[in-house]
Amino acid sequence: MTPTSSNAAPFGAHPVDTDAAPETALSDTGALFALLDRWVDRGWLRSLDRAFAAFLHREASRESQENMEIEVSEASPLLLLAAALASHQLGRGHVCLDLAQTLATPDLALSLPPEGDSLEDPPPLPSRVMAALDLDAWRAALAEPGLVADGPGSTPLVLAGTAERPRLYLRRYWQHEQDIHSRIVARLGGTDSDDAPDAARLRPILDALFPNPKATAALDGPPQTATIDWQKAACALAGRSRFAVITGGPGTGKTTTVVRLLALLQAQALGEGTDALRIRLAAPTGKAAARLNESIAGQVAKLALDGLADDPERLRNMIPKDVSTLHRLLGSRPDTRRFRHDRHHPLPLDVLVVDEASMVDVGMMAAMLEALPPRARLVLLGDKDQLASVEAGSVLGNLCARAEGGHYTPATAEWLAEATGQPLPAETRDADGQPLDQAIAMLRVSHRFTADSGIGQLAAAINLEAEPAAKCKAIGDALGAGFADLSHHKLSADDERGLARLAVTGCPERFPGAHNADAPPVGYRHFLSVMAERRPADDAEQEHFDNWARAVLAAHGDFQLLCALRRGPWGVEGLNERVRQALEREKLIDSQDGRQRWYPGRPVLVTKNDYGLGLMNGDIGITLDMPRPGPETSDNNPRLLRVAFPAGDGTDRIKWVLPSRLQAVETVFAMTVHKSQGSEFTHAALVLPDAPNPILTRELVYTGITRARHWLTLVETGRGQLMDAAQRRVMRVSGLVK
């Protein structure tokens, strides 16, 4: 067997012996590329990763020739292997390759197995290829000055970390981490210094914004951490530094806290007689931006501001309500990673608040920090326990690694006590607390998921730090307690009736006490019934069609099927088709047995930003039939399909788009948990696949569970994977936090 011409290894006279022992790939370049080709063919490695190794091989040969060496040298196979694996880590969310960790668990360095594949008749596994490789030999092979440096320079690779834990980066990502670290450190300079605001001057403003102490206990948390109002403490901490992070689970009040923080900052500006602060609000996706827009507007409208300013309404108007995506804020440029705003053209603002910060990857975070003016304040909001960004990096998770313990220094504790009138719990104090700890506040009390909430109890059990047996018991207790907002059942691979019942009706009979609820959980029949029953007459005014679209979109948000994978019968591709068939059998839609791509009732998800149409990645629209424009219509085809989207600009406008103009959309009866980040649904049904997969992690399950606002259906298929997934954590390799 020899590689095809498109995959031929670029190394001249070197023979490619595909029958050689796998370990020869560590000493023979031809054997290495033959092995990489087999990994690519199987889907374990990307073609891009193999191409990067080939590029480095060519660069090494070219440099040798330009230096007029007598012997034309080539990059070590060990270096090329490390480069291919480092490149592959980026596609899996890691910023770099941890060499020691890779040697300890070699098979985790590849995508094993990819979705829909198995390990039957596999190519040689990394564990076999690298069985005799030790760390010293691998690190020594990377001592190639033309390709690898240990810091600044122009080499394509950077070797950082320690001798015991070396990390190999592609240079751009090493630079991203360096930039993020240095710029955050610079913004932390005012913490615990004379630049910090006077606590005594903040106290009356904070007391006015938080008039009623919240001393309720955190869900399953130690009672001593709930004796203070953590929202008030977070607001004070965030007002103390040019960099702050406010983290917490759903319902802990992140938006409430940041609205009061903005009121605090603007009240200070008014009190000092200065101009109003220029504040911008942003989120990673259009969906997250729209949700924050709605939440901020509601919070600002009901905010009590009496006593904070001579003109409370003027102060209210100084708090912005418009939210944009980060791409739009920074000014994305087509076909480039660069943005219009950078260090040479900084953003014109004094305060930037970024919601859903767990979704911000390392490249976007670096670009955002670069574009901030030096004196501007950055506030990150997000849930540290949610899934990290789809792209490389886990910035919020890295920053919040110590958030649970607080680690506030005596100086911070004293300042907070004076500013808020409430002492910090002893367990959150640490004389050796780091500067970053002083800028991070964790909200610990959920006001949505109370002690009688099954969703809250299950989320807490999934995140529980405990031995496997204890954790499994906590999860089992939550699932078996009969909570009115939680349903748990299993489906077999061929149970089309069970899946149809879930998708069509939402299985309200499976919720204890649901028959007594004013609004029991629903399935997709709900929004399709609204679509059919409330459609205006063809001669109705456009306003009536807009109102109809708003009602259909709102009804669609009442239920969403979530899954972990894209492929397979329990992935997006399989579930979308199976749900379509179920809805067609119920005569709720008519896609002519799948022959029609576009049909009334088809929900679609935008998968790529389209600035021409004003649609962002993550936007959801519903296909509706509208009267054909013009004074006359054809008897055969009096209607025309349009896709209705929320305008996403803080208003309730509807954006009508011709299906032919939508190039990057997919049907969204089922949605991956990754795509659901930044969204909430009245009733969410999380379907776990029937076989183990590295994608199934604690973070994925937690994120899926917490997309449910009032009702959650947890579906296990086959033998069930919930307990295994709850034990598996996303461990993204990074060197961001020193």
C-alpha positions in Angstrom: 0.0 0.0 0.0 1.4 3.4 -1.0 -0.1 6.9 -0.4 -2.1 8.5 -3.2 -0.5 11.2 -5.1 -2.4 13.9 -3.2 -1.0 12.6 0.0 2.5 11.7 -1.2 5.1 12.6 1.4 7.3 15.5 0.3 10.7 14.1 1.0 12.4 13.3 -2.3 14.3 10.0 -2.4 13.1 8.7 1.0 11.2 5.4 0.5 7.8 5.0 2.1 7.6 1.6 3.8 4.1 1.2 5.0 4.8 -2.3 6.2 7.5 -1.2 8.6 7.0 -1.6 12.3 5.1 1.4 13.7 7.9 2.5 16.0 10.1 3.2 12.9 8.0 6.3 12.4 10.0 7.9 15.2 13.3 7.5 13.3 12.3 7.5 9.6 10.6 10.4 8.0 9.0 8.3 5.2 7.5 5.9 7.8 6.2 8.9 9.8 4.3 10.4 6.9 2.9 7.0 5.9 1.6 6.7 9.5 0.2 10.2 9.4 -1.6 9.4 6.2 -3.2 6.3 7.7 -4.4 8.4 10.7 -5.8 11.1 8.3 -7.6 8.4 6.3 -9.2 7.1 9.4 -10.3 10.5 10.7 -8.0 10.4 13.7 -5.9 13.4 12.4 -6.9 16.3 10.2 -5.4 16.8 6.7 -4.4 20.2 8.0 -2.3 18.7 10.7 -0.4 16.4 8.3 0.1 19.4 5.9 1.6 21.4 8.7 4.2 18.7 9.4 4.9 18.5 5.7 5.4 22.3 5.6 7.9 22.2 8.5 9.8 19.4 6.7 10.1 21.5 3.6 11.2 24.6 5.6 14.0 22.6 7.3 15.3 21.3 4.0 15.1 24.8 2.4 16.9 26.4 5.3 19.7 23.8 5.1 20.2 24.4 1.4 20.2 28.2 1.8 22.9 27.8 4.5 24.9 25.9 1.9 25.4 22.9 4.2 27.3 20.0 2.7 24.7 17.5 4.1 21.1 18.5 3.5 19.5 17.9 6.9 15.9 17.4 7.6 13.6 17.9 10.6 13.6 15.0 13.0 10.5 12.7 12.7 10.0 13.3 16.5 9.7 17.1 15.8 7.3 16.5 12.9 5.2 14.2 15.0 5.0 16.8 17.8 4.1 19.5 15.3 1.3 17.4 13.8 -0.1 16.6 17.2 0.2 20.2 18.4 -1.7 21.3 15.3 -4.3 18.7 16.0 -4.8 19.9 19.6 -6.1 23.3 18.2 -9.0 21.5 16.5 -9.8 19.8 19.8 -9.8 23.0 21.8 -6.3 22.8 23.3 -4.0 25.8 22.9 -0.8 23.6 22.9 0.6 20.1 23.2 1.6 19.0 26.7 4.5 16.6 25.9 4.5 14.8 29.3 0.7 14.4 29.3 0.9 13.0 25.8 3.5 10.4 26.7 1.3 9.4 29.7 -1.8 9.0 27.6 -0.7 8.9 24.0 -4.1 7.9 22.5 -5.8 11.0 23.8 -3.6 13.1 21.5 -5.8 12.0 18.5 -9.5 12.1 17.9 -10.1 8.5 18.9 -12.6 7.4 17.7 -14.2 10.1 15.5 -18.0 10.2 15.6 -19.5 7.2 13.9 -16.3 5.2 13.8 -15.0 2.3 15.9 -11.6 0.9 16.8 -12.0 -2.2 14.7 -9.0 -3.0 12.5 -7.2 0.3 13.5 -4.0 1.8 12.2 -1.2 1.7 14.8 -2.3 3.6 17.9 -0.1 6.4 19.3 0.4 4.3 22.4 2.1 1.6 20.4 4.1 4.0 18.2 5.4 6.0 21.2 5.8 3.1 23.7 9.6 3.5 23.9 9.7 7.3 23.7 10.9 9.2 26.7 10.4 12.9 27.5 14.1 13.8 27.3 14.5 12.3 23.9 11.4 14.1 22.6 12.4 17.4 24.0 15.9 17.1 22.6 14.5 16.5 19.1 12.8 19.8 19.3 16.1 21.7 19.6 15.9 22.9 16.1 16.5 26.7 16.1 15.1 27.2 12.7 11.8 25.8 13.6 11.4 26.0 17.4 12.2 28.8 19.9 11.7 29.1 23.6 10.1 32.6 23.3 9.9 35.6 21.1 11.0 35.2 17.5 9.8 34.1 14.1 9.9 30.3 14.3 6.6 28.5 13.6 6.8 26.6 16.9 7.5 27.7 20.5 8.5 25.3 23.3 7.5 26.7 26.7 6.7 25.4 30.2 9.2 23.6 32.4 11.6 20.8 31.8 9.2 18.4 33.6 6.1 19.8 31.7 7.1 21.2 28.4 4.4 22.6 26.1 4.7 22.9 22.4 2.7 25.8 20.7 2.1 27.1 17.3 3.5 30.5 17.5 0.3 32.4 17.0 -1.3 30.7 20.0 1.7 31.2 22.2 1.6 34.9 21.4 -2.2 35.0 22.1 -1.5 33.6 25.6 1.4 36.0 26.2 -0.7 39.0 25.2 -3.7 38.0 27.3 -1.6 37.4 30.3 0.4 40.6 30.1 -2.6 42.8 29.4 -4.6 41.3 32.3 -1.6 41.8 34.6 -1.4 45.4 33.5 -5.1 46.0 34.3 -4.7 44.4 37.7 -2.1 46.9 38.7 -4.7 49.1 40.6 -5.8 46.2 42.8 -4.6 46.6 46.4 -3.0 49.9 45.5 -3.7 53.6 45.9 -5.6 53.5 42.6 -8.4 51.5 44.2 -11.6 53.6 44.9 -12.3 54.8 48.4 -14.5 52.1 50.1 -16.2 54.6 52.3 -17.4 56.5 49.3 -18.8 53.4 47.6 -20.7 52.2 50.7 -23.8 54.5 50.4 -24.1 53.8 46.7 -23.9 50.0 47.2 -26.3 50.2 50.1 -28.8 52.0 47.9 -28.4 49.5 45.1 -28.6 46.5 47.4 -31.1 47.6 50.1 -32.1 44.1 51.3 -29.4 41.8 52.5 -29.6 38.3 50.9 -28.7 35.7 53.5 -30.3 32.7 51.9 -28.3 29.5 51.7 -26.7 28.4 48.5 -28.0 25.3 46.9 -26.1 22.4 48.5 -23.4 24.9 49.5 -21.9 25.5 52.9 -24.1 27.9 54.9 -21.3 30.1 55.9 -20.7 31.2 52.3 -24.3 32.4 52.1 -24.3 34.8 55.0 -23.3 37.7 52.7 -24.9 39.2 49.6 -22.5 37.9 47.0 -24.1 40.1 44.3 -23.2 43.2 46.4 -19.7 41.9 47.0 -19.2 41.1 43.3 -20.4 44.6 42.4 -17.9 46.1 44.8 -15.0 44.0 43.6 -15.7 44.7 40.0 -15.8 48.4 40.7 -12.3 48.2 42.2 -10.3 47.1 39.3 -9.9 47.7 35.5 -10.3 44.0 35.1 -13.0 41.9 36.8 -14.7 38.5 36.3 -18.2 37.7 37.7 -19.0 34.0 37.4 -21.9 31.9 38.6 -24.4 29.4 37.5 -27.8 30.0 36.0 -30.1 32.2 38.1 -27.3 33.5 40.4 -27.9 37.1 39.2 -24.9 37.9 36.9 -27.0 40.3 34.8 -28.6 41.8 37.9 -25.1 42.4 39.4 -23.6 44.0 36.3 -26.6 46.3 35.8 -26.1 47.6 39.3 -22.4 47.8 38.7 -23.0 50.0 35.7 -25.3 52.2 37.8 -22.6 52.4 40.5 -20.0 53.5 37.9 -22.2 56.1 36.3 -23.4 57.4 39.7 -19.7 57.9 40.6 -19.2 59.8 37.4 -22.2 62.0 38.0 -21.0 62.6 41.6 -17.6 63.6 40.4 -19.0 66.0 37.8 -17.4 64.2 34.9 -18.9 63.1 31.6 -21.0 59.9 31.5 -18.9 56.8 31.0 -18.9 55.3 27.5 -20.1 51.8 28.2 -20.5 49.0 25.6 -22.1 45.6 26.0 -21.1 42.6 23.9 -21.5 38.8 23.6 -19.8 36.2 21.5 -22.8 35.2 19.4 -25.9 36.9 18.0 -28.2 34.7 20.1 -26.3 35.5 23.3 -26.3 39.2 22.4 -30.1 39.2 21.9 -30.7 37.4 25.2 -28.5 39.8 27.1 -30.2 42.7 25.4 -33.6 41.5 26.6 -32.4 40.8 30.1 -30.5 44.1 30.5 -33.5 46.1 29.3 -35.7 44.5 31.8 -33.3 45.0 34.7 -32.6 48.6 33.9 -36.3 49.4 33.7 -37.0 48.1 37.2 -33.8 49.4 38.8 -34.4 51.6 41.9 -32.2 54.6 41.6 -33.7 57.1 44.0 -31.1 58.7 46.2 -28.2 57.9 43.8 -28.6 61.0 41.7 -30.5 64.3 41.6 -32.1 63.1 38.4 -32.6 59.3 38.6 -34.0 59.0 35.1 -30.9 60.7 33.7 -28.8 58.0 35.5 -31.1 55.3 34.2 -30.6 56.6 30.6 -26.8 56.5 31.1 -27.0 52.7 31.4 -26.8 51.2 27.9 -29.3 48.5 26.8 -27.9 47.7 23.3 -25.7 44.6 23.0 -23.6 43.7 19.9 -21.6 40.7 19.0 -17.8 40.9 19.6 -17.2 40.5 15.9 -19.3 43.5 15.2 -17.9 45.5 18.1 -14.3 45.0 17.0 -15.1 45.4 13.3 -14.4 42.1 11.6 -12.8 42.2 8.2 -13.6 39.6 5.5 -10.9 37.0 4.8 -8.6 38.0 7.7 -8.2 37.4 11.4 -7.5 41.0 12.0 -10.1 43.5 13.2 -10.6 47.2 12.5 -10.1 48.0 16.1 -6.6 47.1 17.6 -3.9 48.8 19.6 -3.4 51.4 16.9 -7.2 52.1 16.6 -8.6 51.3 20.1 -12.3 51.1 20.9 -13.9 54.4 21.9 -15.2 53.3 25.3 -14.5 53.5 29.0 -16.2 50.2 30.1 -16.7 47.0 28.2 -19.0 44.2 29.6 -18.8 40.8 27.9 -21.5 38.2 28.6 -21.2 34.4 28.1 -17.4 34.8 28.3 -16.9 31.0 28.5 -17.6 31.0 24.8 -14.7 33.5 24.0 -11.7 31.6 22.6 -8.1 32.6 23.1 -7.8 34.4 19.8 -10.9 36.5 20.3 -9.9 37.3 23.9 -6.4 38.5 22.7 -8.0 40.7 20.0 -10.5 42.2 22.4 -7.8 43.0 25.0 -5.6 44.5 22.3 -8.4 46.9 21.2 -9.2 48.2 24.7 -7.8 51.6 25.7 -5.3 51.3 28.5 -7.6 53.0 31.1 -10.8 51.2 30.1 -12.5 48.7 32.4 -13.2 45.2 31.3 -15.9 43.0 33.0 -16.3 39.4 32.0 -19.6 37.6 32.9 -20.0 33.8 32.5 -20.5 30.4 34.1 -17.1 28.8 34.7 -18.7 25.3 34.7 -20.1 25.6 31.2 -18.5 24.2 28.0 -15.5 26.2 26.8 -15.3 27.9 23.5 -15.6 25.9 20.3 -12.3 27.3 19.1 -9.0 26.8 21.0 -8.7 27.9 24.6 -10.7 27.9 27.9 -10.0 31.4 29.0 -12.8 31.9 31.5 -12.2 28.4 33.0 -8.5 29.2 33.4 -9.1 32.5 35.0 -11.7 31.1 37.4 -9.8 28.0 38.4 -9.6 29.2 42.0 -12.9 31.1 42.1 -14.6 28.6 44.4 -12.2 29.2 47.2 -12.1 33.0 46.9 -8.5 33.4 48.0 -9.0 37.1 49.0 -6.1 38.7 50.8 -6.5 40.5 54.1 -6.3 43.9 52.3 -9.2 42.8 49.9 -11.2 41.4 52.8 -10.8 44.6 54.8 -11.7 46.8 51.8 -14.8 44.7 51.0 -16.0 44.8 54.6 -15.8 48.6 54.6 -17.4 48.9 51.1 -20.3 46.5 51.6 -20.8 46.4 55.4 -20.4 42.6 55.4 -17.3 40.6 56.4 -16.1 37.9 54.1 -16.5 34.3 55.3 -13.3 33.0 56.8 -13.0 30.1 54.2 -12.7 32.6 51.3 -9.7 34.4 52.8 -6.1 33.6 51.9 -3.0 35.6 53.0 -1.2 34.2 49.9 -4.0 35.1 47.5 -2.8 36.1 44.0 -3.6 39.4 42.3 -6.0 37.7 39.9 -8.0 36.2 42.8 -8.8 39.8 44.0 -10.6 40.6 40.7 -12.8 37.5 40.5 -16.2 37.2 42.2 -18.3 34.0 42.3 -22.1 34.3 42.8 -23.1 31.3 44.9 -26.9 31.5 45.4 -29.3 30.5 42.6 -32.6 32.5 42.6 -34.0 30.3 39.8 -33.2 26.8 41.0 -34.2 26.5 44.6 -33.9 23.5 47.0 -37.1 22.1 45.5 -35.8 22.4 41.9 -34.8 19.1 40.2 -32.9 21.0 37.5 -30.8 22.8 40.2 -30.3 19.6 42.2 -29.2 17.6 39.1 -26.8 20.4 38.0 -25.3 20.6 41.4 -24.9 16.8 41.5 -23.2 16.8 38.1 -20.7 19.4 39.3 -20.1 17.7 42.7 -16.5 17.2 43.5 -16.6 13.8 45.1 -15.6 10.2 44.7 -17.3 8.4 41.8 -19.6 6.3 44.1 -20.8 9.4 46.0 -21.3 11.4 42.9 -23.3 8.7 41.2 -25.5 8.5 44.3 -26.1 12.2 44.3 -27.1 12.1 40.6 -29.3 9.1 41.2 -31.0 10.8 44.1 -31.8 13.9 42.1 -33.2 11.8 39.2 -35.3 9.6 41.5 -36.7 12.2 43.8 -39.8 12.9 41.8 -39.1 16.6 41.2 -41.9 18.3 39.3 -39.6 20.0 36.8 -37.4 17.0 36.0 -38.2 13.9 33.9 -35.7 11.0 33.2 -36.3 8.2 30.9 -34.6 5.8 28.4 -35.0 5.1 24.8 -33.8 2.2 22.7 -32.2 2.7 19.3 -35.4 1.5 17.5 -38.0 3.2 19.7 -39.3 5.6 17.1 -42.6 5.9 18.9 -40.9 7.0 22.1 -38.8 9.6 20.3 -41.9 10.8 18.4 -43.8 11.2 21.7 -41.0 13.2 23.1 -40.5 15.5 20.1 -44.2 16.0 19.4 -45.7 16.4 22.9 -42.7 16.8 25.2 -44.0 13.8 27.2 -45.8 16.0 29.9 -47.2 12.8 31.5 -43.7 11.9 32.6 -43.4 15.0 34.8 -44.7 14.4 38.4 -47.4 16.9 39.0 -47.2 18.4 35.5 -50.9 18.0 35.0 -51.5 20.5 37.8 -49.2 23.1 36.3 -50.6 26.1 34.5 -48.2 25.6 31.6 -47.1 21.9 31.3 -44.0 21.0 29.3 -44.6 21.0 25.5 -43.0 19.6 22.4 -42.8 20.8 18.8 -46.6 20.3 18.3 -47.0 23.6 20.3 -45.2 25.9 17.9 -46.5 24.2 14.8 -50.1 24.6 16.2 -49.5 28.3 16.8 -48.2 28.5 13.3 -51.3 26.9 11.8 -54.0 28.3 14.0 -52.9 32.0 14.2 -51.9 32.6 10.6 -53.6 35.8 9.4 -55.7 35.9 6.2 -53.8 36.4 3.0 -55.1 40.0 2.7 -54.1 41.0 6.3 -51.7 43.9 6.9 -48.0 43.2 7.3 -48.3 44.1 11.0 -50.5 41.0 11.5 -47.9 38.8 9.9 -45.2 40.2 12.0 -47.2 39.5 15.1 -47.8 36.0 13.9 -44.1 35.4 13.4 -43.3 36.7 16.9 -45.9 34.3 18.4 -44.4 31.4 16.4 -40.9 32.2 17.4 -41.8 32.6 21.0 -43.6 29.3 20.9 -40.7 27.6 19.3 -38.5 28.7 22.2 -40.7 26.8 24.6 -39.0 23.5 23.6 -35.7 22.4 22.2 -34.2 18.9 21.6 -30.4 19.0 22.5 -27.8 16.4 21.8 -24.1 15.8 22.2 -23.0 14.7 18.7 -23.5 15.6 15.1 -23.5 12.2 13.5 -25.2 8.9 14.3 -28.9 8.2 15.2 -28.7 10.2 18.4 -26.7 13.1 16.8 -28.0 16.2 15.1 -28.1 14.6 11.6 -30.0 11.5 12.7 -32.4 13.2 15.1 -33.3 16.0 12.7 -34.4 13.5 10.1 -36.2 11.2 12.6 -38.1 14.2 14.2 -39.0 15.5 10.7 -40.5 12.1 9.9 -42.4 12.0 13.2 -43.9 15.5 12.7 -44.9 14.6 9.1 -46.6 11.4 10.3 -48.6 13.6 12.7 -49.4 15.9 9.7 -47.9 18.9 11.5 -45.5 19.6 8.6 -45.5 18.7 4.9 -42.0 18.3 3.5 -43.3 15.8 0.9 -41.5 13.0 2.7 -38.2 15.0 2.8 -38.2 15.9 -0.9 -38.7 19.5 -0.2 -35.8 21.2 1.6 -38.0 24.3 2.5 -41.5 23.9 3.9 -43.7 25.8 6.4 -42.5 25.1 9.9 -38.9 24.3 9.1 -36.8 25.8 11.9 -33.3 26.8 10.8 -30.1 27.7 12.7 -27.6 30.1 11.2 -24.2 28.5 11.3 -22.1 31.4 10.0 -22.2 35.2 10.4 -23.9 36.9 7.4 -23.3 40.7 7.8 -25.1 41.4 4.6 -28.4 39.9 6.0 -27.6 41.0 9.5 -27.8 37.4 10.8 -25.3 36.0 13.3 -24.1 32.5 14.0 -26.7 30.9 16.4 -29.7 32.9 15.2 -32.9 30.8 14.8 -35.6 31.4 12.3 -38.8 29.7 11.3 -40.0 29.1 7.7 -43.5 30.6 7.2 -45.7 30.9 4.2 -46.6 34.4 3.2 -48.9 35.8 0.6 -47.1 36.4 -2.7 -46.6 40.1 -3.2 -48.4 42.0 -5.9 -52.0 42.8 -6.8 -52.6 39.3 -8.3 -51.6 35.9 -7.2 -51.5 32.6 -9.1 -54.2 30.1 -8.1 -51.7 27.4 -8.2 -49.1 29.1 -6.0 -50.6 32.0 -4.0 -48.0 31.9 -1.3 -44.3 32.4 -1.0 -42.0 31.0 1.7 -40.1 33.4 3.9 -37.9 32.7 7.0 -38.8 34.9 10.0 -35.9 35.9 12.3 -35.9 38.2 15.4 -34.2 41.4 14.3 -31.6 41.0 17.2 -31.3 44.7 17.7 -33.1 45.0 21.0 -36.5 45.7 19.3 -39.3 43.3 18.6 -38.9 43.7 14.8 -39.1 40.7 12.5 -36.6 40.2 9.7 -38.1 38.3 6.7 -35.6 36.5 4.5 -36.0 34.6 1.3 -34.8 31.0 1.8 -32.7 31.3 -1.4 -30.6 34.0 0.3 -29.7 31.7 3.3 -26.5 29.9 2.5 -25.2 28.7 5.9 -28.2 27.3 7.8 -29.3 23.9 9.0 -32.5 22.4 10.3 -32.7 22.7 14.0 -35.3 20.3 15.4 -32.2 19.0 17.2 -29.3 21.2 18.2 -25.9 20.3 19.7 -25.3 21.5 23.3 -22.4 23.5 21.9 -24.7 25.5 19.6 -27.2 26.0 22.5 -24.8 28.0 24.6 -26.1 31.5 25.2 -29.7 30.2 24.9 -32.4 29.2 27.3 -35.6 27.2 26.6 -38.7 26.8 28.7 -38.4 23.0 28.2 -35.2 21.4 27.1 -34.8 17.7 26.3 -31.2 16.5 26.5 -30.6 13.3 24.6 -27.3 11.4 25.4 -26.0 8.9 22.9 -25.8 5.2 23.4 -22.0 4.7 23.3 -19.0 6.3 25.0 -17.5 9.3 23.3 -14.8 11.8 24.5 -17.2 14.6 23.7 -19.4 13.4 26.6 -18.1 15.4 29.6 -19.3 16.9 32.8 -19.3 20.3 31.2 -21.4 19.2 28.3 -24.0 17.6 30.5 -24.1 20.6 32.9 -24.5 23.0 30.0 -27.3 21.0 28.4 -29.1 20.7 31.8 -28.9 24.4 32.5 -30.4 25.4 29.1 -33.8 24.4 30.7 -35.6 27.3 32.3 -38.6 25.5 33.8 -38.6 21.9 32.6 -35.9 19.3 31.8 -36.2 16.0 30.1 -33.0 13.9 30.4 -33.0 11.0 27.9 -30.5 8.2 28.1 -30.2 5.8 25.1 -28.9 2.2 25.0 -27.1 1.4 28.2 -26.9 5.0 29.3 -23.8 7.3 29.5 -24.8 9.9 32.1 -22.7 8.5 35.0 -19.6 8.1 32.8 -20.0 11.6 31.3 -20.4 13.1 34.7 -16.9 11.7 35.8 -15.1 13.0 32.7 -13.9 16.6 32.7 -12.8 18.9 29.9 -9.1 19.4 30.6 -7.9 21.9 28.0 -4.1 22.3 27.9 -3.0 25.8 28.4 -0.3 27.9 30.0 -2.4 31.1 30.5 -2.5 31.2 34.3 1.1 31.2 35.5 
